[in-house]
GROMACS .gro file of C-alpha atoms in nm:
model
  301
    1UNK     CA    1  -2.506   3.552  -1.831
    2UNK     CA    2  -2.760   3.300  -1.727
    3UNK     CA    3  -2.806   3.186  -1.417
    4UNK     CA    4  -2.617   2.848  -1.326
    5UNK     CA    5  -2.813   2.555  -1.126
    6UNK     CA    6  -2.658   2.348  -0.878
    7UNK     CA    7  -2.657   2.052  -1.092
    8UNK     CA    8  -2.486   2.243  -1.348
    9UNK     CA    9  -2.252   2.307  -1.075
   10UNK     CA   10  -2.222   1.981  -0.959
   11UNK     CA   11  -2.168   1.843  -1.307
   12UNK     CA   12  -1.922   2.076  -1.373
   13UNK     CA   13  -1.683   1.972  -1.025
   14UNK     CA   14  -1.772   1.586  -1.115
   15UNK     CA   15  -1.548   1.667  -1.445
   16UNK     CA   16  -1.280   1.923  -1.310
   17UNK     CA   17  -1.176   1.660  -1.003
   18UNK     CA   18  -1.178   1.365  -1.225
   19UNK     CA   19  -1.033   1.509  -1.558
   20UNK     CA   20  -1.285   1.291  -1.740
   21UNK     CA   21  -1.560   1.215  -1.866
   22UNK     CA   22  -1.652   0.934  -1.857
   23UNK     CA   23  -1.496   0.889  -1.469
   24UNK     CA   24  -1.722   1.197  -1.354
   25UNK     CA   25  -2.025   1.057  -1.554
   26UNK     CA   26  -1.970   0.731  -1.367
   27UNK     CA   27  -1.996   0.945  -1.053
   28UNK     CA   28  -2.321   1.074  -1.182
   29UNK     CA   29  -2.519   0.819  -1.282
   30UNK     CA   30  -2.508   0.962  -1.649
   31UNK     CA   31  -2.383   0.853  -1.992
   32UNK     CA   32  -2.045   1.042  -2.088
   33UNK     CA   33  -2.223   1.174  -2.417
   34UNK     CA   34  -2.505   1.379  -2.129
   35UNK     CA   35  -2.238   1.536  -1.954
   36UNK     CA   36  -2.066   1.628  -2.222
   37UNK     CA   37  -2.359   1.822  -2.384
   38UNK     CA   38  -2.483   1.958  -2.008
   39UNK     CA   39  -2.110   2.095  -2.008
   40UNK     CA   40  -2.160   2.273  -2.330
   41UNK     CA   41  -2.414   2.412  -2.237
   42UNK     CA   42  -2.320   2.542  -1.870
   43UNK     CA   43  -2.022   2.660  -2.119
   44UNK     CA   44  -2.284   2.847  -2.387
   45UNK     CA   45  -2.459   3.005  -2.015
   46UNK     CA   46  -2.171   3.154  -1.848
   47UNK     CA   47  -2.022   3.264  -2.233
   48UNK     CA   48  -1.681   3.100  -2.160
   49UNK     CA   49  -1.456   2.802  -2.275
   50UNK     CA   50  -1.430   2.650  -1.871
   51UNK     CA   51  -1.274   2.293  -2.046
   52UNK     CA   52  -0.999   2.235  -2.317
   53UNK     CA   53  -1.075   1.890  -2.494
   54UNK     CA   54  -0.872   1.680  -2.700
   55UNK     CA   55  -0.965   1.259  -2.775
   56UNK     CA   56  -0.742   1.163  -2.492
   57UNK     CA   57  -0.742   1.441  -2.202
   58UNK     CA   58  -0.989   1.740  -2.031
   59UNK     CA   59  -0.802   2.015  -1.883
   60UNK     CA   60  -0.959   2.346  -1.708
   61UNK     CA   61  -0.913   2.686  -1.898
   62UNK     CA   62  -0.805   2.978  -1.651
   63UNK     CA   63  -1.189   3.047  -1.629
   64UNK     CA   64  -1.215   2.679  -1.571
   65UNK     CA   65  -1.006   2.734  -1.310
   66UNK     CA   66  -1.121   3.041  -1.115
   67UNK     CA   67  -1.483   2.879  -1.105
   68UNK     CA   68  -1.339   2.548  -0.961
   69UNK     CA   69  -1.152   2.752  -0.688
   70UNK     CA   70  -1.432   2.933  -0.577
   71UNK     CA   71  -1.748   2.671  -0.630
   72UNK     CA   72  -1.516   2.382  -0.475
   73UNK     CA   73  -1.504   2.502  -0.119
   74UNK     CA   74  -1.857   2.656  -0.096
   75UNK     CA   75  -2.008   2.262  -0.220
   76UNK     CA   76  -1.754   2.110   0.049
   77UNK     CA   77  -1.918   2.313   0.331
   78UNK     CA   78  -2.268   2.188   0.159
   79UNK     CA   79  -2.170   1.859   0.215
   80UNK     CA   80  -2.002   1.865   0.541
   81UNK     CA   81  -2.334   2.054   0.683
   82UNK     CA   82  -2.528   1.783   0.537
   83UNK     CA   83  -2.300   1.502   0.674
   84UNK     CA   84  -2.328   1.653   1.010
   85UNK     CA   85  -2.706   1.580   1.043
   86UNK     CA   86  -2.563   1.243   1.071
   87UNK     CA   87  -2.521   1.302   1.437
   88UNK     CA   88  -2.882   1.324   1.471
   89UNK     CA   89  -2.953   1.012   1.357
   90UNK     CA   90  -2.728   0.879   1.613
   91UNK     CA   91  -2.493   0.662   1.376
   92UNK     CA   92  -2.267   0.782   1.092
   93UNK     CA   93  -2.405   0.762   0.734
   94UNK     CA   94  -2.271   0.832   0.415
   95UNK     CA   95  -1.998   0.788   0.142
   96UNK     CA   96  -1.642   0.800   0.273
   97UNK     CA   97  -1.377   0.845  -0.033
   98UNK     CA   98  -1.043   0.734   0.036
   99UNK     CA   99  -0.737   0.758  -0.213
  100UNK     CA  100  -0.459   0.485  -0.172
  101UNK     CA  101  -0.136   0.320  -0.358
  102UNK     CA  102  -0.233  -0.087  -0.412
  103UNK     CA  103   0.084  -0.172  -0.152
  104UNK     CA  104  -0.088   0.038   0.138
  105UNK     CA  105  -0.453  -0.098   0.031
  106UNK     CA  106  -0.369  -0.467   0.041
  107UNK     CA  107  -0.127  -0.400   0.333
  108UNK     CA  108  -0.321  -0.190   0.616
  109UNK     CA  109  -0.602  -0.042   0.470
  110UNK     CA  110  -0.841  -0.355   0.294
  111UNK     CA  111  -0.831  -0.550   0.659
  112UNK     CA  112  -0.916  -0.221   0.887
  113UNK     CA  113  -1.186  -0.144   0.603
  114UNK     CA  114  -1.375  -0.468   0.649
  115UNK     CA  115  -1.374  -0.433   1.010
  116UNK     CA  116  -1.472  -0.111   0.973
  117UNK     CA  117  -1.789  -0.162   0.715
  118UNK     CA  118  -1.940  -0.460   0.972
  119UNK     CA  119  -1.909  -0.218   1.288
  120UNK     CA  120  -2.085   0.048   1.038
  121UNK     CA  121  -2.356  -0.073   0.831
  122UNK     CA  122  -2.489   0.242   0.689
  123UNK     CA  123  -2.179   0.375   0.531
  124UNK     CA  124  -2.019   0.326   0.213
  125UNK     CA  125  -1.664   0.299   0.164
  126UNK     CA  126  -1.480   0.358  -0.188
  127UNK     CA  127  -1.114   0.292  -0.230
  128UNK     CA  128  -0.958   0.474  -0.487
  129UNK     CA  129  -0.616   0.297  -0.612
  130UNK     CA  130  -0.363   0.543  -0.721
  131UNK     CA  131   0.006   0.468  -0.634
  132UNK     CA  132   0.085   0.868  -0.775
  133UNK     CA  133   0.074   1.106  -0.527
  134UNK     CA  134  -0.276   1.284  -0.526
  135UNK     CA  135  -0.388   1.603  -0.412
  136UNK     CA  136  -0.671   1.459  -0.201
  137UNK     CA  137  -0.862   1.792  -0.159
  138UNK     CA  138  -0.881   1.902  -0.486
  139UNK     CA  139  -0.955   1.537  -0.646
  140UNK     CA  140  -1.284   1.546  -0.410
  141UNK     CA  141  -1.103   1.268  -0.141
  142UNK     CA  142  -1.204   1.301   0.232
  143UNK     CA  143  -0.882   1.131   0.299
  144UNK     CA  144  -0.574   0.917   0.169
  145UNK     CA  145  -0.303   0.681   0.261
  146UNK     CA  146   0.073   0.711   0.248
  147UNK     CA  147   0.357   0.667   0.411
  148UNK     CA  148   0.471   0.919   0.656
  149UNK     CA  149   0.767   1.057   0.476
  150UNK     CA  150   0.543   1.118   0.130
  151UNK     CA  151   0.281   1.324   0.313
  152UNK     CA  152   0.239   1.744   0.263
  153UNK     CA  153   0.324   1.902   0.589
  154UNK     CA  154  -0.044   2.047   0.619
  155UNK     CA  155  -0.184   1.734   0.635
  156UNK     CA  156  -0.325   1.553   0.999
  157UNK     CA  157  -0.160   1.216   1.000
  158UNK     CA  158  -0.202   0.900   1.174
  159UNK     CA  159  -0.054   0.558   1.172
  160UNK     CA  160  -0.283   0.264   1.014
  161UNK     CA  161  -0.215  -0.093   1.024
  162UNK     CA  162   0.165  -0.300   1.122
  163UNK     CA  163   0.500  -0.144   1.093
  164UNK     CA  164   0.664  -0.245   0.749
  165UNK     CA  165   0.964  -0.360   0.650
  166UNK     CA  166   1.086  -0.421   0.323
  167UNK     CA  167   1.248  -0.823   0.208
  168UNK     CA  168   1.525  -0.883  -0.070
  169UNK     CA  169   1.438  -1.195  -0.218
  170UNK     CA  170   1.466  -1.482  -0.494
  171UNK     CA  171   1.363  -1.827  -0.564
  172UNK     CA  172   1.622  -2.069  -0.444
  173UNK     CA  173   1.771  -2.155  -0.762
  174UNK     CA  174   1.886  -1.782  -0.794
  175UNK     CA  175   2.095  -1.775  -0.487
  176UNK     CA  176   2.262  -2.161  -0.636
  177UNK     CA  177   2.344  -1.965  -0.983
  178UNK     CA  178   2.473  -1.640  -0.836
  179UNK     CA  179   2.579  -1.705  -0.450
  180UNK     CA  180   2.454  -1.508  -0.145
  181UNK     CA  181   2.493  -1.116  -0.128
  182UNK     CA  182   2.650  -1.064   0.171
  183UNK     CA  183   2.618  -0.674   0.157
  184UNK     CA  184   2.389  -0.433  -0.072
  185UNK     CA  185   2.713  -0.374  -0.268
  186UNK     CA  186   2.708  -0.734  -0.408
  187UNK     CA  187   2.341  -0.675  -0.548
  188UNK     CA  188   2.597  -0.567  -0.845
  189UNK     CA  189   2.643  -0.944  -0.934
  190UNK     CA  190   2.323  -0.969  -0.949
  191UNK     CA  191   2.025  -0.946  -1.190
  192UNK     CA  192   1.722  -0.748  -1.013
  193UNK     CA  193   1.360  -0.671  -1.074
  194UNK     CA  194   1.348  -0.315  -1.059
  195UNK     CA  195   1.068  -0.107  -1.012
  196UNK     CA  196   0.989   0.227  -1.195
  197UNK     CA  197   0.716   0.498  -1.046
  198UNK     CA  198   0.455   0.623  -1.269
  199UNK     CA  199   0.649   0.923  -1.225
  200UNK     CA  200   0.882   0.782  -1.461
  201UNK     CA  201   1.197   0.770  -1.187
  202UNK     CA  202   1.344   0.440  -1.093
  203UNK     CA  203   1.262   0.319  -0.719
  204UNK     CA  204   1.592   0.277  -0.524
  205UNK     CA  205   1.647  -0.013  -0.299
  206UNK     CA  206   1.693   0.181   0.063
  207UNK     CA  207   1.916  -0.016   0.342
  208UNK     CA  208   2.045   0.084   0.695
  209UNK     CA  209   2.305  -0.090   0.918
  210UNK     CA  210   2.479   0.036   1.239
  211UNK     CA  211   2.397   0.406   1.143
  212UNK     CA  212   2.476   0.319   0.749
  213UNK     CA  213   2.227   0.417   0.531
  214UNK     CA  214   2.240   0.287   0.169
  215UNK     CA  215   2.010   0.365  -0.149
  216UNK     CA  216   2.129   0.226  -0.420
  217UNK     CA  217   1.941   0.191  -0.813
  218UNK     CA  218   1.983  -0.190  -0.894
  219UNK     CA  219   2.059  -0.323  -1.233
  220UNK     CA  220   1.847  -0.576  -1.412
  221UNK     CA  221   1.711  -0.655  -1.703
  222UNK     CA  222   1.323  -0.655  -1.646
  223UNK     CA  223   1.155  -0.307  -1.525
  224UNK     CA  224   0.816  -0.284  -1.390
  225UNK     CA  225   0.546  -0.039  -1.237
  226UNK     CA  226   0.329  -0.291  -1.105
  227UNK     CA  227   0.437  -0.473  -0.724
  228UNK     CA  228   0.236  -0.791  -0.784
  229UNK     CA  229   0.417  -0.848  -1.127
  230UNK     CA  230   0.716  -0.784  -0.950
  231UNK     CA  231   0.664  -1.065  -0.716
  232UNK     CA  232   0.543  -1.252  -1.020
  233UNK     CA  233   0.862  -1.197  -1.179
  234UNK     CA  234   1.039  -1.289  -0.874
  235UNK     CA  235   0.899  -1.664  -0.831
  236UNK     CA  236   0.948  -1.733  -1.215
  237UNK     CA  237   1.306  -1.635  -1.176
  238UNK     CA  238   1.384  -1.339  -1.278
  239UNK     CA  239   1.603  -1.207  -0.998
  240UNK     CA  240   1.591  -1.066  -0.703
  241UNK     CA  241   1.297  -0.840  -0.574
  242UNK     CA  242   1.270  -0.550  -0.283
  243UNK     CA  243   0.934  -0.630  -0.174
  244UNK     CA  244   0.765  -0.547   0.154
  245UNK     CA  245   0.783  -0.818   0.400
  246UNK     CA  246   0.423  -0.901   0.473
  247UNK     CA  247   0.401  -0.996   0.150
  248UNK     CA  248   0.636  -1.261   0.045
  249UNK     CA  249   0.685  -1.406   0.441
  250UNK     CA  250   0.430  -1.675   0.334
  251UNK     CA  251   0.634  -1.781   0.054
  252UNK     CA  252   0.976  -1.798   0.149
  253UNK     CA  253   0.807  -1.961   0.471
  254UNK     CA  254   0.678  -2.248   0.176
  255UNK     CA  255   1.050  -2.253   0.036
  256UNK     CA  256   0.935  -2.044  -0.246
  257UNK     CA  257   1.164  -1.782  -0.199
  258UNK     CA  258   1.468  -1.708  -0.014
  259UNK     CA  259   1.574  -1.412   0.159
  260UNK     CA  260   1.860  -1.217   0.151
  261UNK     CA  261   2.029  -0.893   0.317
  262UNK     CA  262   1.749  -0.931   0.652
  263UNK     CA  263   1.997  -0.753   0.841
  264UNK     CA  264   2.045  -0.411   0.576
  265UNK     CA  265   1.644  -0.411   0.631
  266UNK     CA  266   1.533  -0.249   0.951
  267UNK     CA  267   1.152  -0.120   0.987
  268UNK     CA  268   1.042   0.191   0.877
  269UNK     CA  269   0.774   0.444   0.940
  270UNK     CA  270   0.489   0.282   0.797
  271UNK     CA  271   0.173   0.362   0.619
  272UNK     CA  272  -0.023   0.660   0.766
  273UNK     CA  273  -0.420   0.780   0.723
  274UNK     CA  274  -0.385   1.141   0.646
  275UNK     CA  275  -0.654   1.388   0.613
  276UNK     CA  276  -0.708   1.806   0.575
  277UNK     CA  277  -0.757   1.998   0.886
  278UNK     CA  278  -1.092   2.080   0.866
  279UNK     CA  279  -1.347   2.210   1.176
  280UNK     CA  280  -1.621   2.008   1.033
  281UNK     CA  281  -1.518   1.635   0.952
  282UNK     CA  282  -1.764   1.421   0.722
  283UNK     CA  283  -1.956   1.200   1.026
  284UNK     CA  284  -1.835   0.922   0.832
  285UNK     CA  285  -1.469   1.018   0.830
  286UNK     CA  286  -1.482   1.123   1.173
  287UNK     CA  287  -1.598   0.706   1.293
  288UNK     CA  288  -1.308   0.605   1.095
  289UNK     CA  289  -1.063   0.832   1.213
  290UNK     CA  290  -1.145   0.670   1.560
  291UNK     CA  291  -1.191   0.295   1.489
  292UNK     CA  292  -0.858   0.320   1.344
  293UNK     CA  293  -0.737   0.485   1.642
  294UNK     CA  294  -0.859   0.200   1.846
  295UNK     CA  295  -0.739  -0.080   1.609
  296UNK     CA  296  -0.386   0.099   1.682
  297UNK     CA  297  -0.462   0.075   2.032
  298UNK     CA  298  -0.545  -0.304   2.077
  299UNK     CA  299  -0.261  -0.427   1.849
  300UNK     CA  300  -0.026  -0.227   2.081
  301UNK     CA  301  -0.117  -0.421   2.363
   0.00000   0.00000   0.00000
């Protein structure tokens, strides 16, 4: 077997993290059509299929597999001992990769981010939306953002940004056609906007009252995955929507909306920054870990 480089190798974890192509090649620098040959021929060198291809997925053979499990690690530890000559230059540097649903980027992390970026100049932030839950680690993430009751139990957390709470709402005209829900049982009179995970399950509007917890799967006509067509829907009409608060408080405050049901909606542990445990931390991970730390600090006071 001949010997592999590390820029096979490197090529090779670009596609396995990303499942892709033309994703990894965009992490390269390189046009889909080079990787794909360079991974033919890492595949010709080592004598084994390491990728199963069809026109619309890539998915690791067991050999794929075993080589990911083993180089993976061994090209983390690369990088973290390159990241921590960062501390001689006496300012972090580098790429920090962060994985995020849109709710929790547009909620907490896009205005800690810009703070962040102008207190450190010489590294690069890239936001990653996914609202599916993501293995972090093995997608090549330093770190990711939840909330707490989503994260894996190995995982350091920490809170980022406000406390949430979620808002039932329509557009005034709604609540003239179909009256005011007094209760979450009289969303049954009601048409709603629901909301379906990539997942494929239905999202269940959660409510709590004196020690009464409620989750209950609304009907409606209109289903979506996406939160900002929701809220779309929600000002054209549609029905009502279970939105988080910081969202629509501008436009019920502008008699766009109306809310409903304030009292079923208490707040919630909110969004968290959650990372593996790892000895060495990425220098620029590290200064973020900490300026968010602070930013908790001074909206506490």
């Amino acid at each position: 077997m001949s010997r592999l480089s590390p820029s096979d190798l490197s090529a090779f974890l670009a596609v396995a993290r990303h499942r892709s192509f033309r994703k990894a090649a965009v992490e390269l620098g390189v046009s889909p059509s080079a990787l794909s040959h360079a991974l033919r021929v890492i595949e010709e060198r080592v004598d084994l299929r390491l990728f199963n291809r069809t026109t619309r997925s890539v998915a690791l053979t067991e050999a794929g597999e075993r080589l990911y499990a083993r180089v993976s690690p061994a090209f983390r530890d690369i990088q973290d001992a390159l990241e921590d000559l960062n501390a001689l230059r006496g300012k972090p540097a580098g790429t920090l990769r962060i994985n995020a649903g849109r709710a929790a980027v547009q909620l907490a992390l896009l205005p800690v981010a810009t703070k962040f970026l102008k207190a450190y100049p010489d590294v690069r932030l890239e936001i990653v939306v996914d609202d599916g839950l993501v293995d972090i680690v093995g997608a090549g993430f330093d770190a990711g953002l939840r909330f707490g009751e989503t994260l894996a139990g190995d995982m350091i957390a920490l809170p980022i940004g406000p406390r949430q709470r979620s808002a039932v709402v329509a557009t005034p005209e709604h609540f003239e056609r179909y009256g005011i829900p007094q209760t979450p049982r009289d969303l049954d009179a009601h048409p709603c906007i629901r909301q379906r995970f990539l997942s494929g399950a239905l999202y269940r509007w959660e409510f709590e009252r004196g020690g009464t917890e409620l989750s209950i799967e609304v009907d409606g006509r209109l289903t979506l995955t996406d939160w900002d067509l929701v809220l779309e829907a929600a000002l054209a009409g549609n029905g009502l929507a279970y939105l988080f608060e910081a969202r629509v408080l501008p436009l019920i405050e502008a008699g766009h909306l109306q809310r409903v049901l304030a009292d079923w909606c208490p707040y919630y542990p909110g969004l968290h920054l959650y990372h593996p445990s790892r000895r060495q931390q990425p220098a620029a991970l590290k200064a973020f870990i900490e300026f968010v730390k602070n930013d908790n600090a001074e909206r506490a006071r």
